[in-house]
Coordinates of C-alpha atoms and ligand atoms in Angstrom, one line a residue:
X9 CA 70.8 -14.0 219.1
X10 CA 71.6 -15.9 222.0
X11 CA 68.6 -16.3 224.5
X12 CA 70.2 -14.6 227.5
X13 CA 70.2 -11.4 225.3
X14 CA 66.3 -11.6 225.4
X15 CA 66.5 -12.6 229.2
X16 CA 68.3 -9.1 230.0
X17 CA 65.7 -6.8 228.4
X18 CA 63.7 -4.7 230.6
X19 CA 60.8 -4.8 228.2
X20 CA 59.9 -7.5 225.9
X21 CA 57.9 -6.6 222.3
X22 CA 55.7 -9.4 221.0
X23 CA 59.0 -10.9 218.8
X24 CA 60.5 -11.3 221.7
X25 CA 57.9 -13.2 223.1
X26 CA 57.5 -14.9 220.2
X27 CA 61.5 -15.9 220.2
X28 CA 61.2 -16.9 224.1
X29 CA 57.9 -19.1 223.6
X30 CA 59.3 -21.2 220.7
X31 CA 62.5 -22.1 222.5
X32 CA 62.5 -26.4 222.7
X33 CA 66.5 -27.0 223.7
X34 CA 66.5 -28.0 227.3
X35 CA 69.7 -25.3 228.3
X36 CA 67.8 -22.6 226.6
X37 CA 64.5 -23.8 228.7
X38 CA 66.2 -24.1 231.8
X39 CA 67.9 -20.5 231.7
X40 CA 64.1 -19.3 230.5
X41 CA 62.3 -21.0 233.2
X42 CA 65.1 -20.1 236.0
X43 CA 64.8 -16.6 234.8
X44 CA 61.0 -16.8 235.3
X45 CA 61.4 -18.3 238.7
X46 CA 63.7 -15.8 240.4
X47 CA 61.0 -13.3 238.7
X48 CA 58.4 -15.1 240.8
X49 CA 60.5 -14.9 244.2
X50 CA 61.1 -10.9 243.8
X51 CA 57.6 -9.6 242.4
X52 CA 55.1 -12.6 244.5
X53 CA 57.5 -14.8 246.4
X54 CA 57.7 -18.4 246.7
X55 CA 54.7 -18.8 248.4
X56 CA 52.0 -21.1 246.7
X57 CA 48.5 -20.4 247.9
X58 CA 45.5 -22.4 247.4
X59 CA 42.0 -22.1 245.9
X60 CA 40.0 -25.3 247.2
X61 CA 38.2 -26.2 243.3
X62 CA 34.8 -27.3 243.9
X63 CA 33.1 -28.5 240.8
X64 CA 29.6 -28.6 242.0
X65 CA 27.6 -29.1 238.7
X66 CA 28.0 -30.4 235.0
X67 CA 25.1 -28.9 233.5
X68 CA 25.8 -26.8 230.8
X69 CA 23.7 -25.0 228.2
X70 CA 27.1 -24.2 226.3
X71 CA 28.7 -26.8 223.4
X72 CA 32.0 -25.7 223.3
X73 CA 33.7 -28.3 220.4
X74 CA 36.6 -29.3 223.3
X75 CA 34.9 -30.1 226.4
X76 CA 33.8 -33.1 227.6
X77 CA 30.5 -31.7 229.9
X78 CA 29.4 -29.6 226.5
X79 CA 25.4 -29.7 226.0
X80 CA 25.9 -32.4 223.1
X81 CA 27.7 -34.9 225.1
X82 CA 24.9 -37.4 226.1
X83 CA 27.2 -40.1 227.5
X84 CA 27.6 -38.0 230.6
X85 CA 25.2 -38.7 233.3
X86 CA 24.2 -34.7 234.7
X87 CA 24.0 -33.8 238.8
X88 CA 24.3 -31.4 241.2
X89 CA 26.0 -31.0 244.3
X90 CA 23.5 -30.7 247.3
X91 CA 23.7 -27.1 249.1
X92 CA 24.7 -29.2 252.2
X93 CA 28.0 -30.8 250.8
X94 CA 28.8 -27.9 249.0
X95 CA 28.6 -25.7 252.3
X96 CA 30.4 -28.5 254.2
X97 CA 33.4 -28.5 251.4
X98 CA 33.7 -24.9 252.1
X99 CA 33.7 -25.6 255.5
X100 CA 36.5 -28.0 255.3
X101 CA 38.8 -25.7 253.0
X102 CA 38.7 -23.1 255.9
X103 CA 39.7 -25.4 258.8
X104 CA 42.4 -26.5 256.5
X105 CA 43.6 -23.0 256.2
X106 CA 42.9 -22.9 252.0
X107 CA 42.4 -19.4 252.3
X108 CA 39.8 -19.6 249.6
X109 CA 37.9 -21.5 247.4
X110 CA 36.6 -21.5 243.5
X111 CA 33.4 -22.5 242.9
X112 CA 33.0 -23.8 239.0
X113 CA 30.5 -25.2 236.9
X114 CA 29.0 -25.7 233.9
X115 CA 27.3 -22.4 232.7
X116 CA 23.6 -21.5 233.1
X117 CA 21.5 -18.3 232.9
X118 CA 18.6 -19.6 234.3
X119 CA 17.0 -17.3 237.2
X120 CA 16.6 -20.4 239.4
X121 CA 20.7 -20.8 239.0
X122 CA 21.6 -17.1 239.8
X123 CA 19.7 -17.0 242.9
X124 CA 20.8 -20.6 243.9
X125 CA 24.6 -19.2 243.6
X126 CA 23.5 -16.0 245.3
X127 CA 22.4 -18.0 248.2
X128 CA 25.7 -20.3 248.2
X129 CA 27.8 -17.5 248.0
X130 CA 26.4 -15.3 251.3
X131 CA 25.8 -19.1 253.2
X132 CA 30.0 -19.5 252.3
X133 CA 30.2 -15.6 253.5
X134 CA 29.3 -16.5 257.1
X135 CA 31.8 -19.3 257.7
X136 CA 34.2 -18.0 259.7
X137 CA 33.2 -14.6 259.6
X138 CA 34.0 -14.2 256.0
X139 CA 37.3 -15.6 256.2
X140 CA 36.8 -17.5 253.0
X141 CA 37.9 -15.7 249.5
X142 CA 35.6 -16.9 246.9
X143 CA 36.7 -17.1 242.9
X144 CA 33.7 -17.7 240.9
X145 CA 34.0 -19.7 237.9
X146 CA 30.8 -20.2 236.2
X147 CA 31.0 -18.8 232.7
X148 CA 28.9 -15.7 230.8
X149 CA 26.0 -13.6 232.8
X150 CA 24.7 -10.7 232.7
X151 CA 26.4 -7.5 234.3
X152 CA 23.4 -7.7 237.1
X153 CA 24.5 -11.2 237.5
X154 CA 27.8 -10.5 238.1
X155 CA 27.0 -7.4 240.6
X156 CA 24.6 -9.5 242.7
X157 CA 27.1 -12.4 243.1
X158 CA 29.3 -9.4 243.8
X159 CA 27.4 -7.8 246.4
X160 CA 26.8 -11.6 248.1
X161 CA 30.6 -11.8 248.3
X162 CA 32.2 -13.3 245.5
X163 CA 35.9 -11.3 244.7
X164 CA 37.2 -13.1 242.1
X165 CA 35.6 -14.4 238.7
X166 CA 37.5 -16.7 236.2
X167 CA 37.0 -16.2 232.6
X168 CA 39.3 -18.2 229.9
X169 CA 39.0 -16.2 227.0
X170 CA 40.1 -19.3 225.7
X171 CA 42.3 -17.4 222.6
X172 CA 42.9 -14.0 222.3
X173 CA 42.3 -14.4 218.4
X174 CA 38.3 -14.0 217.8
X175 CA 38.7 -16.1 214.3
X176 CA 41.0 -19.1 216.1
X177 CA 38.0 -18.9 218.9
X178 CA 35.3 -19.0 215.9
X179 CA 37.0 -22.6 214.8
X180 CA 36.8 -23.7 218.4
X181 CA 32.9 -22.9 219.0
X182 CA 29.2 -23.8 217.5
X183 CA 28.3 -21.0 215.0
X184 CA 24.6 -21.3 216.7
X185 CA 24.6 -17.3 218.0
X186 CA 25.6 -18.7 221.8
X187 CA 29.1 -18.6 221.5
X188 CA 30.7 -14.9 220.2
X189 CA 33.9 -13.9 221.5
X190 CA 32.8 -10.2 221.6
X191 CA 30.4 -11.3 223.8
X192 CA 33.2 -13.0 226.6
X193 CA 35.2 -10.1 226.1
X194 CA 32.4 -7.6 227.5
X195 CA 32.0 -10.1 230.1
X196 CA 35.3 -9.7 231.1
X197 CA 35.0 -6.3 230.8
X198 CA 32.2 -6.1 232.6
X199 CA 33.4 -8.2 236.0
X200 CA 36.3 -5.2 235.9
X201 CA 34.1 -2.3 236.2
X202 CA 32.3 -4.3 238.9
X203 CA 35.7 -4.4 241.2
X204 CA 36.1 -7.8 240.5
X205 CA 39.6 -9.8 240.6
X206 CA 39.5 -11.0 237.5
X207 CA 41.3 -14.0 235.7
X208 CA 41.3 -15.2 232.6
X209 CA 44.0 -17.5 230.4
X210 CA 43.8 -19.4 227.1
X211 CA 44.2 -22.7 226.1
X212 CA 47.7 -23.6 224.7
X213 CA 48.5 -26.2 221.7
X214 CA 45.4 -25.8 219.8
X215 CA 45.0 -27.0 216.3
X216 CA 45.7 -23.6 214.3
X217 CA 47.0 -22.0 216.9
X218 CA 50.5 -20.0 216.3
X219 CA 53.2 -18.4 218.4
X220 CA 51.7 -15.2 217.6
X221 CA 48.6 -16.1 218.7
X222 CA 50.5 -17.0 222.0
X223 CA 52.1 -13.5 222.2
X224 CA 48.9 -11.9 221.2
X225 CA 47.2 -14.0 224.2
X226 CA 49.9 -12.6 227.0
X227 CA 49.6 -9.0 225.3
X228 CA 45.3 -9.6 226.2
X229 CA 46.5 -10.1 229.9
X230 CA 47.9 -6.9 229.7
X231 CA 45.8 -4.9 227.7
X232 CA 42.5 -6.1 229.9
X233 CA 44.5 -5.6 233.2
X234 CA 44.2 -9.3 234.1
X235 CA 45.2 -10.2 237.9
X236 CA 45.2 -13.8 237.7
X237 CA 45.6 -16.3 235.1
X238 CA 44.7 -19.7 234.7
X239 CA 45.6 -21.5 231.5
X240 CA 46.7 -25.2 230.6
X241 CA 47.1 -27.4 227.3
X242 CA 44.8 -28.6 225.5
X243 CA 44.2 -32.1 226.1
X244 CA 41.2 -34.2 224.0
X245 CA 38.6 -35.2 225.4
X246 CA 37.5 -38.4 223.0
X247 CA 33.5 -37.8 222.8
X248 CA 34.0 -34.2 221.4
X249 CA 33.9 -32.7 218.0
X250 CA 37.7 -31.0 218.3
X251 CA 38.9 -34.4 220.3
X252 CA 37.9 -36.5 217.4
X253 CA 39.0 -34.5 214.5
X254 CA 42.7 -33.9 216.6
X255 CA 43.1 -38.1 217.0
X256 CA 41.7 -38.8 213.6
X257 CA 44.5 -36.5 212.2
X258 CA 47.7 -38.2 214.5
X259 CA 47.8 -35.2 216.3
X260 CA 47.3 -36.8 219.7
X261 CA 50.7 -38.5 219.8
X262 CA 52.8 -38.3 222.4
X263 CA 55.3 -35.9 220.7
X264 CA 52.5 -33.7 220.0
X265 CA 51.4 -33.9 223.8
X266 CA 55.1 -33.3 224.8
X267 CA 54.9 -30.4 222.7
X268 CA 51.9 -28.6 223.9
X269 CA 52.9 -29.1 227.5
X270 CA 56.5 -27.5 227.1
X271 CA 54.5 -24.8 224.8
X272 CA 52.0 -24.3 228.3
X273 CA 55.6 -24.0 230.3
X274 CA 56.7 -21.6 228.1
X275 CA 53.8 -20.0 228.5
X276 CA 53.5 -19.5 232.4
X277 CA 57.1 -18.5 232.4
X278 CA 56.9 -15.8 229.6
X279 CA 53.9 -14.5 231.6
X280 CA 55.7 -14.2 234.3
X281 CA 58.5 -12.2 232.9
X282 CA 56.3 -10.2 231.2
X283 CA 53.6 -9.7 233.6
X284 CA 55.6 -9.8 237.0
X285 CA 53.4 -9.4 239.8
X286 CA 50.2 -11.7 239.0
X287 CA 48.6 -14.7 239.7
X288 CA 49.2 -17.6 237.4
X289 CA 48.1 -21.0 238.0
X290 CA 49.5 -24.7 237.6
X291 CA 46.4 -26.3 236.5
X292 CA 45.2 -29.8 236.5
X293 CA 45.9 -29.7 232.8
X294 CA 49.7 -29.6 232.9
X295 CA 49.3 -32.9 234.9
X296 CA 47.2 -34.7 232.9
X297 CA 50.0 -34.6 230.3
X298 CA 53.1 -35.1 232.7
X299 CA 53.3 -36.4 235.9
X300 CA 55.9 -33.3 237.4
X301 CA 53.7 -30.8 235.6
X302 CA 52.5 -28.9 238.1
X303 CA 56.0 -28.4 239.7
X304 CA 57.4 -27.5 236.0
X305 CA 54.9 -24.7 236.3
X306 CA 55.7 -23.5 239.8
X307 CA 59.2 -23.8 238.7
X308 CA 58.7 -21.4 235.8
X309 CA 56.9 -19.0 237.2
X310 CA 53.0 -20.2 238.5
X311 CA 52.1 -19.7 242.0
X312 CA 48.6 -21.0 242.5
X313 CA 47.4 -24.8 242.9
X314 CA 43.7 -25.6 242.8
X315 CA 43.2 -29.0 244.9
X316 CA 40.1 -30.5 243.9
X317 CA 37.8 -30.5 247.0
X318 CA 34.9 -31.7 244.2
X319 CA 32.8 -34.6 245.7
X320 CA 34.8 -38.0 245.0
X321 CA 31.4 -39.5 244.0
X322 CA 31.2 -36.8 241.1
X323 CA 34.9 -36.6 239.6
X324 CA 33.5 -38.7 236.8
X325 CA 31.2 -36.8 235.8
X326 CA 33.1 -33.7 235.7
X327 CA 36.0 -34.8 232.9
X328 CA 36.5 -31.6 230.5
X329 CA 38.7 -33.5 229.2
X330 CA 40.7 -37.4 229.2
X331 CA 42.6 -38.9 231.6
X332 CA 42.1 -36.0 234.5
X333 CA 44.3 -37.1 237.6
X334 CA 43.1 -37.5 241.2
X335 CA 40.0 -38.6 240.1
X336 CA 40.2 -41.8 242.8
X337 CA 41.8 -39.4 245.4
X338 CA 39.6 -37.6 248.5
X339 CA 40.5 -34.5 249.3
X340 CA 42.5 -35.0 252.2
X341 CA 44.7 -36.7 249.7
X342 CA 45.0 -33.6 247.5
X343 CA 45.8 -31.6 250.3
X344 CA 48.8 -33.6 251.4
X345 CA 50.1 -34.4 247.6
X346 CA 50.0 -30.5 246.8
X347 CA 51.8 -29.9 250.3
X348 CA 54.3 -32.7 248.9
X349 CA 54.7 -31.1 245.7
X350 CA 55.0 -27.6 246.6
X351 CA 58.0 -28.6 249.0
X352 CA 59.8 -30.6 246.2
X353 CA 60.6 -27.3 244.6
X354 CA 61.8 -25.4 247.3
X355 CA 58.3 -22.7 248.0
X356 CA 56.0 -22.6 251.0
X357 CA 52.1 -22.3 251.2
X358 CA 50.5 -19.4 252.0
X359 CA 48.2 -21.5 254.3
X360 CA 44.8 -19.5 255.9
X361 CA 45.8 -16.4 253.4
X362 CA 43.9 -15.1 250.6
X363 CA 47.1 -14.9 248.6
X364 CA 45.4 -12.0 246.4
X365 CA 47.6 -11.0 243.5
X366 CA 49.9 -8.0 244.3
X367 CA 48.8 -6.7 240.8
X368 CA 45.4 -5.8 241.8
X369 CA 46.4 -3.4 244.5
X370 CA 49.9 -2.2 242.9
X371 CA 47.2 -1.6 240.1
X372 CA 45.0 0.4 242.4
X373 CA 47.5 2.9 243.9
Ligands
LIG415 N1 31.7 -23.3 232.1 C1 32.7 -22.4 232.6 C2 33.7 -23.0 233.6 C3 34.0 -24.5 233.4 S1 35.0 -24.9 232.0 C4 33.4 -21.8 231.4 O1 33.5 -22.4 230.3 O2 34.0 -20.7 231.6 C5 36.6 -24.3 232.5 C6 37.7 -24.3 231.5 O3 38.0 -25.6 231.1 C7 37.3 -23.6 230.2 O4 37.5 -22.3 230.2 C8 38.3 -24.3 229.2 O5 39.5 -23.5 229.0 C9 38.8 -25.5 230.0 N2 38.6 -26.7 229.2 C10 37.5 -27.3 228.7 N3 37.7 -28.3 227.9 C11 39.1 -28.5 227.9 C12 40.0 -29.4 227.2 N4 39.5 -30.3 226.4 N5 41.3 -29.2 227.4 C13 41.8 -28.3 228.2 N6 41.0 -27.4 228.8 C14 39.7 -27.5 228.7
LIG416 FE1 30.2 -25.6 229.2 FE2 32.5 -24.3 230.1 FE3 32.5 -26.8 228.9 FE4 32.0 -24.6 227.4 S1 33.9 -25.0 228.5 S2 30.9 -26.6 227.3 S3 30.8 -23.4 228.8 S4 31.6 -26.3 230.8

């Protein structure tokens, strides 16, 4: 079957998500991605908005096998971002019109860390009057957690189930109690009964991972009601268990990266189709692997760009993974690269405006 018959459905069942996610010839991808895009400009527009990332710590009490801040890793030297910078950062995003800003971090429970982001979180409140929207980012809590960084003023939480598939998810996390995917998906769960905007997204090109488990992952968005999405390739990060066992077994090649970047462009623009009216991001990922591949994303579909406003003085310290770009850059860089690259594929930015997904509100009519 040719691919435009799949492009023509009103509704597509998980085969045909399967078929549209595996397609690798470059005139099948363009009409896939085009299709995706025009998607885009009828349901959200082609407006880009951005979310000001702050990474303001790297301690974790998590040991996720992929991720270059996990507990284990001892060759990374651990800080913390004074209140002060942090407040000034926000501070900057709002005079630059960001609309909002995502705070993210390495995960801790720790009373002393829930009242410390309580605090942050009203402090960012009064800039401007509240004219800041806030997307948390900072892993599992408790529902009270969630409800008093709620009540302080965060909107929007950020959750990567990481895979859909609890067994894929078990080879991708220490069996030490800490790290059950029953457990991430009551979380999720949880920051929607709260009110919260809430985002998740998956991590695409993992060893064992299939296609299935792909169109399982978009089905998830639906079934949990997701706003926003944020997802990206895997990339290795060379002091980790996955990183190591991916490189020692040739799987780090540059055909294999090629492959799970196109796989991560498939995967915006099949959300797109299938989703319509969301939030889906071009993360930092999707350029570590290609230089364009933040504009393949908006061009397929994504419509959210995360400049890094995180201190320079602490980009080092905060690699989940090799070879992140922009770690050299300031942020008055970012701002004017994104700007740069927004315009080379023909969208706007939603400067000053929240840019909240349409599917949160069309959901609440
Ligand atoms: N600690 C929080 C937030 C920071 S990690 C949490 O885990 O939710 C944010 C995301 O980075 C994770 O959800 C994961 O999907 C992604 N990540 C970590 N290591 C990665 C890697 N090696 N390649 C690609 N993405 C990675
Ligand atoms: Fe910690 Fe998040 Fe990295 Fe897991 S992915 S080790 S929770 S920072």
């Amino acid at each position: 079957m040719n691919i435009s018959h799949y492009l023509q459905k009103e509704k597509l069942n998980k085969e045909d998500i399967v078929f549209l996610l595996g397609r690798t010839e470059p005139e099948e991808l363009d009409q896939l991605y085009r299709a995706a895009y025009e998607v885009k400009k009828e349901c959200v527009g082609n407006v880009d908005y951005y979310r000001g990332l702050l990474e303001f710590s790297n301690r974790c009490i998590k040991n996720c096998c992929y991720c270059g801040i996990r507990r284990g890793n001892r060759q990374v030297e651990r800080f913390d971002t004074p209140k002060e910078d942090i407040l000034a950062m926000a501070r900057w995003c709002y005079e630059q019109q960001y609309g909002s800003i995502t705070l993210q971090s390495g995960e801790r429970q720790d009373e002393a860390f829930v009242d410390y982001v309580e605090d942050l979180l009203r402090e960012i409140k009064s800039i401007g009057n509240g004219a800041l929207g806030i997307t948390l980012c900072v892993g599992e809590q408790t529902k009270e957690t969630y409800q008093r960084w709620y009540d302080a003023g965060a909107h929007r939480y950020l959750l990567r189930i990481e895979s859909s598939n609890p067994k894929l998810y078990k080879t991708l996390h220490p069996q030490d109690g800490h790290h059950k995917w029953e457990v991430r998906k009551a979380c999720l769960d949880a920051l929607a009964e709260i009110g919260y905007q809430v985002g998740t997204g998956v991590m695409i090109g993992l060893p064992g991972q299939t296609l299935e488990d792909l169109a399982d992952d978009i089905l998830f968005y639906k079934s949990q009601n997701i706003a926003m999405i944020g997802m990206g390739p895997y990339v290795v990060h060379h002091n980790t268990p996955l990183g190591k066992k991916v490189s020692e077994a040739g799987l780090d090649s540059p055909e294999e990266r090629a492959r799970r970047l196109r796989l991560s462009i498939n995967m915006v623009a099949v959300t797109r189709l299938f989703l319509k009216d969301v939030n889906i991001a071009a993360t930092t990922a999707m350029q570590t692997l290609h230089p364009l591949g933040r504009e393949m994303a908006l061009k397929a579909g994504a419509n959210i760009l995360m400049p890094l406003v995180t201190l320079p003085q602490f980009r080092n310290q905060y690699q989940l993974y090799d070879n992140k770009p922009c770690l050299e850059d300031g942020q008055e860089q970012c701002r004017n690269c994104l700007s740069a690259r927004v315009a080379s594929v023909g969208d706007t930015v939603g400067w000053g405006q929240w840019g909240d997904s349409p599917h949160f509100f069309n959901n609440l009519k």
